[in-house]
XYZ file of C-alpha atoms in Angstrom:
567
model
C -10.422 73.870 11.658
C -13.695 71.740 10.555
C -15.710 69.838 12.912
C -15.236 65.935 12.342
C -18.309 64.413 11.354
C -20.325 62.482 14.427
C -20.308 58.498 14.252
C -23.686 57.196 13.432
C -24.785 55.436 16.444
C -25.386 51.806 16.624
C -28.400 50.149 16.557
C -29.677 48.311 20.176
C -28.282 44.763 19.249
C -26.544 45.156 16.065
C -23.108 43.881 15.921
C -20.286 46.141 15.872
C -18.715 46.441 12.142
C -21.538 44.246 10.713
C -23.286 45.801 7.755
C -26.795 46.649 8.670
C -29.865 44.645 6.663
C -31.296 46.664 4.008
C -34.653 47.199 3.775
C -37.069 45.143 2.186
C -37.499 45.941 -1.620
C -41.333 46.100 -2.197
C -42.805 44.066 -5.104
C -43.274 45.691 -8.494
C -46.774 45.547 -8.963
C -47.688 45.579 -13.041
C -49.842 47.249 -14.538
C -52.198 45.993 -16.712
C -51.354 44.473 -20.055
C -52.304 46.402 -23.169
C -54.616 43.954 -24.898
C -53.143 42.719 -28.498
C -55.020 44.409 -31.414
C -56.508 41.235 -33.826
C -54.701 40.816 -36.930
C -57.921 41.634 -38.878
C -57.865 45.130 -37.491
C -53.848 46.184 -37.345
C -53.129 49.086 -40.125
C -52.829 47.724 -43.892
C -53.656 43.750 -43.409
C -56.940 43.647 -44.713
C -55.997 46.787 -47.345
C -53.218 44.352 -48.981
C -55.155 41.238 -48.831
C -58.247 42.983 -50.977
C -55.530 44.707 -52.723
C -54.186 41.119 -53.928
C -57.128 39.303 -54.171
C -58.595 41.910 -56.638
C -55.086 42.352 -58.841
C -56.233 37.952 -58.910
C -59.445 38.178 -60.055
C -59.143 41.098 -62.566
C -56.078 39.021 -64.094
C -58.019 35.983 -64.122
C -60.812 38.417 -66.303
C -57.557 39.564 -68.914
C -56.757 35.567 -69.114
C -60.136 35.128 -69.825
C -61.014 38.051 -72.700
C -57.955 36.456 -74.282
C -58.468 33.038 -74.176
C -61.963 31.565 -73.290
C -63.787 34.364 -75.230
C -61.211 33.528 -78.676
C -63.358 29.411 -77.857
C -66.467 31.014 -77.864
C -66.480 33.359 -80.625
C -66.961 36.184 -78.260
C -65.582 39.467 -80.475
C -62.657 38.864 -83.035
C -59.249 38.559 -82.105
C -58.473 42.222 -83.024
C -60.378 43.350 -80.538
C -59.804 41.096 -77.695
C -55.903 41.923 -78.055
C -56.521 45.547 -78.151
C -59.378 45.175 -75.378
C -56.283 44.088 -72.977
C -53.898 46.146 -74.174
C -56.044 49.250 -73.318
C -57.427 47.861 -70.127
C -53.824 47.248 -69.082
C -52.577 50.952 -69.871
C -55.405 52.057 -68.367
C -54.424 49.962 -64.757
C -51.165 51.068 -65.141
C -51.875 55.320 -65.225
C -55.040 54.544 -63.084
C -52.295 53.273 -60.246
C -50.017 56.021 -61.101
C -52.709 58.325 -60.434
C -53.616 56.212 -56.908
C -50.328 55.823 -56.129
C -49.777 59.600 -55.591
C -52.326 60.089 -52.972
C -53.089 59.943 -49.104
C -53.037 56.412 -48.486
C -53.162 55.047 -52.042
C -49.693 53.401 -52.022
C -50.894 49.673 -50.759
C -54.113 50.300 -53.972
C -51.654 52.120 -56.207
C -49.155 49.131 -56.353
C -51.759 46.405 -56.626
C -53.474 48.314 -59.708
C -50.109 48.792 -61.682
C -49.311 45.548 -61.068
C -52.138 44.263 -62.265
C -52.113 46.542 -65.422
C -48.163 45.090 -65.772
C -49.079 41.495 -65.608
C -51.870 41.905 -68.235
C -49.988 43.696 -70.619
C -47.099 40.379 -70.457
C -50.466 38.292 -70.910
C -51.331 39.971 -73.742
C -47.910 39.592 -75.264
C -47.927 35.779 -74.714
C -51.483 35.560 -76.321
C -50.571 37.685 -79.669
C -46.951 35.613 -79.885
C -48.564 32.096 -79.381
C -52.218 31.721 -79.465
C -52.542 34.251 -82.341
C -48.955 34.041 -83.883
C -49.244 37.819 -85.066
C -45.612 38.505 -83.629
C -42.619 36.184 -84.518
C -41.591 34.237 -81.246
C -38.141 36.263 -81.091
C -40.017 39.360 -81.751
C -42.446 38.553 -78.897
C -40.533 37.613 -76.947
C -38.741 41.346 -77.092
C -41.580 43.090 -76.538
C -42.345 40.983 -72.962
C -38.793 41.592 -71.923
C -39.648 45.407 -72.455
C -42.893 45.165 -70.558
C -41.215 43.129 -67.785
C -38.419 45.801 -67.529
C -41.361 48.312 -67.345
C -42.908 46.909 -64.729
C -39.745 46.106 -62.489
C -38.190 49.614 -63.535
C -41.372 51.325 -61.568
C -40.840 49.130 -58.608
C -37.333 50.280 -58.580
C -38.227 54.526 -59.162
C -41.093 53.883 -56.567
C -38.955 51.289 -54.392
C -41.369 48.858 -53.744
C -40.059 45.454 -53.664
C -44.061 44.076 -53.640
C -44.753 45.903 -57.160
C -41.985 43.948 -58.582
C -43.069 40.680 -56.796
C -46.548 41.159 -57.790
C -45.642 42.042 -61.243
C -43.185 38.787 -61.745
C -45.844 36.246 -59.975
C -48.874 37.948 -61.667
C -47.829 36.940 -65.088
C -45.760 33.647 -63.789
C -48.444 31.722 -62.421
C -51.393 32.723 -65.252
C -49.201 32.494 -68.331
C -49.694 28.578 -68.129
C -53.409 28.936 -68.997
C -52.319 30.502 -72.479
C -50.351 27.817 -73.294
C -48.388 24.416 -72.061
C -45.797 24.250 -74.772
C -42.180 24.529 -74.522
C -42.195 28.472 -76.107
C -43.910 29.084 -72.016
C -40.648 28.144 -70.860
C -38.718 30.871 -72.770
C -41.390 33.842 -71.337
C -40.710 32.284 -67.778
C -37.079 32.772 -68.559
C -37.639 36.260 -69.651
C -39.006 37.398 -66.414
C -35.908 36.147 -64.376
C -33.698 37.740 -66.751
C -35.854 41.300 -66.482
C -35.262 41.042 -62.439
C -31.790 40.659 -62.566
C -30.543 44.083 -62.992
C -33.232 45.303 -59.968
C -31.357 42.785 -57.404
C -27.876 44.272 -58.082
C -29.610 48.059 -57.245
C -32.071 46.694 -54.565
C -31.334 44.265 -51.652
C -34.893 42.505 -52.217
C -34.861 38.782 -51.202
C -38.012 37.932 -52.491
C -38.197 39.122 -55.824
C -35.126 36.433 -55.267
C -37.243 33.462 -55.626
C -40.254 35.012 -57.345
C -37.823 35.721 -60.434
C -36.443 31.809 -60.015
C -38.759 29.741 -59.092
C -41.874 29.912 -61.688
C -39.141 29.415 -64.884
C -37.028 26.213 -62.518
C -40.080 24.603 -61.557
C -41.709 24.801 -65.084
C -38.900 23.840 -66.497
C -37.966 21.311 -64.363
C -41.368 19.781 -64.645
C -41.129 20.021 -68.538
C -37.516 18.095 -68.347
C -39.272 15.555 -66.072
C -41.416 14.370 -67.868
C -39.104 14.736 -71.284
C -37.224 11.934 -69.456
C -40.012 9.044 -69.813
C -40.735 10.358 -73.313
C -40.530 12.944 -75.418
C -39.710 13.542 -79.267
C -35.891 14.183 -79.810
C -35.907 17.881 -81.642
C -38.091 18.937 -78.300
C -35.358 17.340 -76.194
C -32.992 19.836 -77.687
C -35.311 23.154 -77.077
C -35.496 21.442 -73.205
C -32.005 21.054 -73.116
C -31.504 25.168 -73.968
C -34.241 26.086 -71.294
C -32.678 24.276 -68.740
C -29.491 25.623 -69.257
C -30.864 28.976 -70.112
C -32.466 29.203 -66.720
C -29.251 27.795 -64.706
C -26.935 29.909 -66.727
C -29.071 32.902 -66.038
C -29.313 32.081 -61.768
C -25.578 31.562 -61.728
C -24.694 35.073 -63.470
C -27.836 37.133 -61.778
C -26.494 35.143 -58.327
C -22.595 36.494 -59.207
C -23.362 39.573 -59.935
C -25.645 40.507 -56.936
C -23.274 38.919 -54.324
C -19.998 40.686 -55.664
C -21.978 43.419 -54.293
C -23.886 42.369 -50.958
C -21.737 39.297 -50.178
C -24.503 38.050 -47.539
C -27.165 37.868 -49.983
C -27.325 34.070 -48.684
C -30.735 34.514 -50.939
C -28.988 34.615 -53.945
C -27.277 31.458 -53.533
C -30.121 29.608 -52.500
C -31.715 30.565 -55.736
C -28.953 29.001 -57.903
C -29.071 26.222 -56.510
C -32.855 25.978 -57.374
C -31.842 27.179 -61.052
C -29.645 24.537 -61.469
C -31.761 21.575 -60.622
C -33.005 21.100 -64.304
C -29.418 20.608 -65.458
C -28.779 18.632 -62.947
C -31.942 16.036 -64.296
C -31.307 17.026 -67.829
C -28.670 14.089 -68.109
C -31.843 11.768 -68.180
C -33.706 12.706 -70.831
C -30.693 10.979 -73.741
C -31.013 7.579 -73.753
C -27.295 7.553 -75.246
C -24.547 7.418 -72.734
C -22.004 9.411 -73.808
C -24.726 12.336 -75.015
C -25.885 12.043 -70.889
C -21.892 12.367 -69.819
C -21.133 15.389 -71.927
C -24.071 17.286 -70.516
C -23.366 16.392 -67.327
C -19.738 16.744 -67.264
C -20.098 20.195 -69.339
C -22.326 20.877 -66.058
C -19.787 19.353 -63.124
C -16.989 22.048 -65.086
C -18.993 24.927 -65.116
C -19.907 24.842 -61.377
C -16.295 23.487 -60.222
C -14.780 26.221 -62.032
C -16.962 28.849 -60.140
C -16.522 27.247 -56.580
C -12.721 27.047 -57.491
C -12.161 30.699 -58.061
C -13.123 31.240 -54.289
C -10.069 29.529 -53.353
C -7.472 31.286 -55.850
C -6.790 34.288 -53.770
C -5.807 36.017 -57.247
C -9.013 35.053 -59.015
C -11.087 35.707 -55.744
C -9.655 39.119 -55.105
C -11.371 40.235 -58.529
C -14.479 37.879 -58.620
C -15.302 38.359 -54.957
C -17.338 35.041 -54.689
C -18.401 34.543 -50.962
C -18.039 31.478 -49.312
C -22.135 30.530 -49.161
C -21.919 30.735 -53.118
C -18.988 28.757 -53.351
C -20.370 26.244 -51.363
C -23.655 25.685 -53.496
C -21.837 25.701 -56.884
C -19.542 23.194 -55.366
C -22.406 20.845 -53.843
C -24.673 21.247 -57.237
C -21.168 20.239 -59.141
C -20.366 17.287 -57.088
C -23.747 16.324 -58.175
C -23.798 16.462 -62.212
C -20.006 14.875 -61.742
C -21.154 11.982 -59.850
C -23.833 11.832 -62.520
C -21.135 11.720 -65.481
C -18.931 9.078 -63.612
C -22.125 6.824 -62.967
C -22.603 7.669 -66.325
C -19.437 6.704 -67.709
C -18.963 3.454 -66.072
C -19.977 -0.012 -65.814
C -20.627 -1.560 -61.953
C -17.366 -2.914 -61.459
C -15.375 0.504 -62.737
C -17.789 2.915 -61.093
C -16.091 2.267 -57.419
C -12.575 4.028 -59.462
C -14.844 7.191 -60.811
C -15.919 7.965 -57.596
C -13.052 7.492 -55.035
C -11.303 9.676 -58.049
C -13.536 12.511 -57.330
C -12.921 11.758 -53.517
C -9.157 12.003 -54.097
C -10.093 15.744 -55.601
C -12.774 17.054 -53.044
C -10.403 15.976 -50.143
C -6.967 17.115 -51.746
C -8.845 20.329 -52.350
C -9.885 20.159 -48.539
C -6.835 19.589 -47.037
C -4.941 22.358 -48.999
C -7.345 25.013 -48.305
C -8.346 23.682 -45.301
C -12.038 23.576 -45.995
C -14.438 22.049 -44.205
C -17.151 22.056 -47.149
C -14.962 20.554 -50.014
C -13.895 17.992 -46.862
C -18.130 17.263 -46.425
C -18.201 16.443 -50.413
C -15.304 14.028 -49.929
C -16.081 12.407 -47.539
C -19.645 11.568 -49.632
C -17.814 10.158 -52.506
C -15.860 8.145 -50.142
C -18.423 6.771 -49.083
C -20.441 6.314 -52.120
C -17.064 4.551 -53.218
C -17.021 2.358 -50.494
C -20.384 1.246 -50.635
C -20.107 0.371 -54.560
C -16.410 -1.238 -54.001
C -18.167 -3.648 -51.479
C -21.136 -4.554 -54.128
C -18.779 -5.983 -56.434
C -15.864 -6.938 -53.901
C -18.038 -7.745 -50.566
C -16.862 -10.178 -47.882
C -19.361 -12.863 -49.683
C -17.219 -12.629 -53.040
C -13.406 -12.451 -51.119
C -14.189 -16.245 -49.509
C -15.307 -17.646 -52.381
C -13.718 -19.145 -54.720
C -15.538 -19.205 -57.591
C -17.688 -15.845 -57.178
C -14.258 -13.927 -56.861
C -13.158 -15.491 -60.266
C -15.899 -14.258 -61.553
C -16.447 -10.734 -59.943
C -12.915 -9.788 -59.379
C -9.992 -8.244 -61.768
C -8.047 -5.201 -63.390
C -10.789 -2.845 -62.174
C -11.636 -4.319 -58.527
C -7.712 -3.879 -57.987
C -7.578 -0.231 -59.138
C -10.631 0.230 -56.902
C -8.704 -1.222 -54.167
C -5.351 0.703 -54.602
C -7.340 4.262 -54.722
C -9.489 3.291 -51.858
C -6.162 3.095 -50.315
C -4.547 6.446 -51.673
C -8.062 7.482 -50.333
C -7.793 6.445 -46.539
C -4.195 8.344 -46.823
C -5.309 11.632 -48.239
C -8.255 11.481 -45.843
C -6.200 11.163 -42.939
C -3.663 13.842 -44.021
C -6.834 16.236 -44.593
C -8.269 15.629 -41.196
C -5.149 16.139 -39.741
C -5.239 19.593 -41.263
C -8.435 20.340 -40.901
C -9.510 22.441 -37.266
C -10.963 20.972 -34.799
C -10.573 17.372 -35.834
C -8.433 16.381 -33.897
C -10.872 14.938 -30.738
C -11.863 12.793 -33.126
C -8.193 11.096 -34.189
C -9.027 7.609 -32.086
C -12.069 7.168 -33.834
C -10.605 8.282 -37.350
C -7.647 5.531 -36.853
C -9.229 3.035 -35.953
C -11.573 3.801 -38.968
C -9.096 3.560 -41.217
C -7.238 0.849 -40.000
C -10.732 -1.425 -40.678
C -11.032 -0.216 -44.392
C -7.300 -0.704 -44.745
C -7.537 -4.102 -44.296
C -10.757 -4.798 -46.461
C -8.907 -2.714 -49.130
C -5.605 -4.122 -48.931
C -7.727 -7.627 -49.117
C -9.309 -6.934 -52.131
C -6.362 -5.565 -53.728
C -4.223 -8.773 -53.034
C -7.451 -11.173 -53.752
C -7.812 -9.141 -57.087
C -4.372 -9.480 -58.191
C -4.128 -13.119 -57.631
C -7.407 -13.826 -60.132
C -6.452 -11.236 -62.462
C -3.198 -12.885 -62.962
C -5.252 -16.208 -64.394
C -3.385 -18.276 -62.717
C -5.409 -21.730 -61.203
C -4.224 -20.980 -57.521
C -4.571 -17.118 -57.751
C -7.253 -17.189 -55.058
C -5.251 -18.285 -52.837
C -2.368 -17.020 -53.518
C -4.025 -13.537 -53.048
C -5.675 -14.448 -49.800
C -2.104 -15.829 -48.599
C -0.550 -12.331 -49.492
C -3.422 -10.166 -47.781
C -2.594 -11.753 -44.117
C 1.155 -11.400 -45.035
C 0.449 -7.699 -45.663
C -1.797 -7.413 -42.901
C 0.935 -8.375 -40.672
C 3.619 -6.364 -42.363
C 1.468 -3.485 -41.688
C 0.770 -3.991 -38.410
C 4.667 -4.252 -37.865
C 4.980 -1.368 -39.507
C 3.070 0.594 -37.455
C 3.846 -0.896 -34.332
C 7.473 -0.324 -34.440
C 6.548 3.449 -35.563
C 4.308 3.561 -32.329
C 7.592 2.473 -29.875
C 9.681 4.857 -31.289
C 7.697 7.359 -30.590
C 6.788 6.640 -27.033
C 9.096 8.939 -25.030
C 8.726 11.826 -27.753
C 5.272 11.856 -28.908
C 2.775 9.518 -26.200
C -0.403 10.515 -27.990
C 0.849 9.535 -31.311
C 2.737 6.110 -29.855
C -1.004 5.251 -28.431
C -2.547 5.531 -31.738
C 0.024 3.687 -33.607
C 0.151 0.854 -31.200
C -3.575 0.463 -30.462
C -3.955 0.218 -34.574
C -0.909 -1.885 -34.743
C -2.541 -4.296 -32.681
C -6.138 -4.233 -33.934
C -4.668 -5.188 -37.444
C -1.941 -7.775 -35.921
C -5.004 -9.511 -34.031
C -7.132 -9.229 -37.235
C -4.766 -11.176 -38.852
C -4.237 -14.181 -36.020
C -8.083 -14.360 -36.541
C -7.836 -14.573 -40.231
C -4.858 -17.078 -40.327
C -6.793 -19.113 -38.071
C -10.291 -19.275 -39.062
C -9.714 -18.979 -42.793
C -6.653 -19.568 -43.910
C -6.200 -22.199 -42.230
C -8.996 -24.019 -44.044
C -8.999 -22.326 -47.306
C -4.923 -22.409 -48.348
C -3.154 -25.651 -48.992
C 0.966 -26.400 -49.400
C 3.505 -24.383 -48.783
C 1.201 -21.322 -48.879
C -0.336 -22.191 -45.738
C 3.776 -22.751 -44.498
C 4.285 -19.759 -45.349
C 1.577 -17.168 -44.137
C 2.096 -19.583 -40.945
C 5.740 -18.576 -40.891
C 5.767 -15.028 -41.531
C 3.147 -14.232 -39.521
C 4.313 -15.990 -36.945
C 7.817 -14.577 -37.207
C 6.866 -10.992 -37.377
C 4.418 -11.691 -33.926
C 8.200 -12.418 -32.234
C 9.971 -9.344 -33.568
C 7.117 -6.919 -32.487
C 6.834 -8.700 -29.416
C 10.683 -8.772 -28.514
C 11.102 -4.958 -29.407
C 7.529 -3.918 -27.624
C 8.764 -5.434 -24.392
C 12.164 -3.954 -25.037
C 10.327 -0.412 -25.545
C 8.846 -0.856 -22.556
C 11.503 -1.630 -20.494
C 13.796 1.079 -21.424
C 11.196 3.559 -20.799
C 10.342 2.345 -17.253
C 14.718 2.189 -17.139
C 14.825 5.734 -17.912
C 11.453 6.568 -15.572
C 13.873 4.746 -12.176
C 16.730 6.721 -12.879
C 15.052 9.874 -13.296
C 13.479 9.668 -9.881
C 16.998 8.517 -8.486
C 18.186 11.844 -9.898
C 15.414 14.064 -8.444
């Protein structure tokens, strides 16, 4: 039989059954800190920036041979072109040769680059300062030595070889020449890269393949917009599209297969910027429209297959894409409807395109399309109240003159607007914190819009007294409205409280809106029996909604006493 274990004895003092202190934990004491090595001396800094600053200077000595020696009769042109084609060949297998070798990779990669980058010089020199290849020929023979020079940075996988190769050429092929043909070599370097960023996940061969051919040609459509002749307009036009149309495929392609390549977005939105100015460079409306509407469709279409689960199962376009196609569309189709309309029609273009973005939001339930919306809406509102402000509505003669057929359409989808907005941020998640606010919201812009539809009708109709006849009719419908909603509000009091208090608090915002606007201008502005009336009926409706809201209430506190009788 085994021994029980003896009791540890008690210390003098302690309390019996309280835990005993622990001892005290003594302090870590740290040892020195290993002092930071200086960026100057840390492994390959100073290697890469030499590396660089040579592949600069020797390319700056190519750009020179080719172009500053042809000004001052230095050699013939023969041999300058020849002169950089062998130098170039000879970077190239010098770097191969580099490259293979105990720490020659940083060297290696700088010196084929550089050899890469002259060779695309040389081909820009021969096709436009010498004109010894035809431009379509020439520009073949860069898109081989591009695809050359990217085709080693994939073998070698070296996402700076390909960088350095792109930005090499980019950034020195200006100083051969500033006319439109650059444009189409720029173009022919993003196109080269495009088949390297579906095999290699390399963001920034991303922008270095984008952004030399949209800035250059987004500087060239720039300034085409305060003048330029019209057949260069056209060869503008084709860049700009070239160079969107070439970022939207490169961007599709690469994200069907790495669908958080947010890079690759980002880039197409930068590709599309020249289309998006291109509109300004025709003088001729309905030449701007088409280009910009051709623009709006394109885009649209590819942000709408992301939200056909058929067409999205076999496109595979993820949401960040979708969202930048949409936002860059919204922008060339505001363009076409400011395009397409006058002042007083614009307000219907753009609360159209509201209707869209926010139908589109509330089916799919999207917060992005709901963001676009929601700008047009505004946009809408603001140009609606330029040409239908408070200002015009009480005057007389400045709503004669301002107001009609298109003020009233305005009106009636500013309207349809406020509906499908509420509907969508009913649907949308998370919204609904923010229903008070939204209500009351829409309850304001209700008014102003049924005002200005009612105003709008009345003057449209040409008849002497349609001014007031409208006014008259808005605080009628103001009060009808309010009704309306009031009497929704009490029915739903025992089954739905947090709906009744929304319907009843904008019930009576727009019921006192319209006291106030009976009293302090109606009253002054309407004469006759119009005044009678909108005296009459408003008055008349204030006694039914008052008669059933104290009935409401009084049931309800009814059925509150006789429930607590029960319990």
């Amino acid at each position: 039989m085994p021994m029980p274990m003896p009791m540890p004895m008690p210390m003098p003092g302690a309390v019996p059954g309280a835990v005993p202190p622990r001892p005290p934990v003594p302090p870590q004491v740290r040892g020195p800190r290993e002092p930071r090595t200086p960026w100057w001396q840390r492994d390959g800094v100073i290697s890469r920036i030499l590396a660089v600053a040579g592949m600069a200077v020797t390319l700056i000595g190519v750009v020179m041979l080719l172009v500053l020696a042809a000004q001052a009769g230095f050699f013939g042109p023969v041999p300058r072109v020849v002169a950089g084609a062998v130098f170039s060949a000879g970077l190239v297998a010098a770097g191969t040769r580099v490259l293979g070798r105990t720490g020659g990779r940083v060297g290696g990669i700088a010196v084929v680059a550089t050899g890469v980058a002259g060779a695309y010089l040389d081909v820009i020199a021969v096709t436009v300062s010498y004109h010894w290849l035809h431009p379509v020929l020439g520009l073949a023979v860069a898109l081989g030595v591009a695809a050359g020079g990217v085709g080693l940075a994939m073998r070698w996988r070296s996402q700076p070889l390909a960088v350095l190769v792109v930005l090499g050429a980019a950034v020195l092929a200006p100083v051969l020449t500033t006319r439109p043909v650059l444009l189409a070599f720029l173009i022919v370097l993003q196109l080269a890269c495009v088949p390297v960023q579906v095999a290699r996940n390399w963001p920034s061969l991303h922008a270095a393949r984008t952004v030399p051919a949209a800035l250059a040609t987004l500087v060239f459509v720039a300034g085409a917009v305060l003048d330029v002749p019209a057949g260069e307009r056209v060869w503008l036009l084709t860049a700009a599209a070239a160079v969107a149309l070439v970022g939207l495929a490169g961007t599709i392609v690469v994200v069907r297969r790495r669908p958080t390549d947010v890079a690759a977005s980002l880039t197409t939105a930068l590709a599309t910027a020249p289309m998006l100015i291109a509109p300004g460079m025709y003088h001729e409306w309905l030449d701007a429209v088409i280009i910009a509407s051709t623009t709006a469709t394109v885009l649209l279409m590819v942000a709408a297959i992301a939200m056909v689960p058929k067409l999205q199962a076999y496109a595979r376009i993820p949401g960040h894409t979708a969202m930048v196609t949409a936002v860059a569309g919204a922008i060339a189709a505001l363009e076409a409807g400011v395009g397409a309309t006058r002042p007083a029609t614009l307000p219907v273009a753009l609360f159209l395109l509201a209707l869209a973005f926010l139908g589109v939001a509330g089916q799919q339930r999207s917060r992005g399309a709901a963001g676009i919306g929601s700008a047009f809406v505004v946009l809408g509102g603001c140009t609606l109240w330029n040409v239908a402000g408070p200002g015009i509505l009480a005057s007389r003669n400045r709503s004669e003159v301002s107001l009609g057929v298109a003020t009233t359409l305005g009106a009636v989808l500013a309207l349809a607007v406020l509906a499908v907005a509420l509907w969508c941020a009913r649907r949308l998640p998370g919204m609904a914190s923010g229903s008070t606010v939204q209500w009351i919201a829409a309850s304001i812009a209700g008014l102003y819009a049924v005002t200005v539809t009612a105003v709008s009708i009345g003057v449209a109709t040409g008849a002497p007294n349609g001014f007031v006849l409208g006014h008259g009719a808005a605080t009628i419908l103001w009060m009808i409205a309010a009704t309306v909603v009031l009497l929704f509000g009490l029915r739903k009091l025992a089954a739905a409280p947090v709906v009744a208090k929304l319907a009843l608090g904008s019930g009576l915002l727009v019921a006192g809106a319209a006291v106030v606007k009976l009293f302090l201008f109606d009253l002054a502005t309407l004469d006759g029996l119009l005044r009678v009336a909108a005296f009459i009926a408003v008055g008349v409706l204030l006694l039914l909604v008052g008669t059933r809201y104290a009935r409401a209430f009084a049931e309800a506190g009814a059925d509150s006493r006789s429930e607590g009788n029960t319990g």
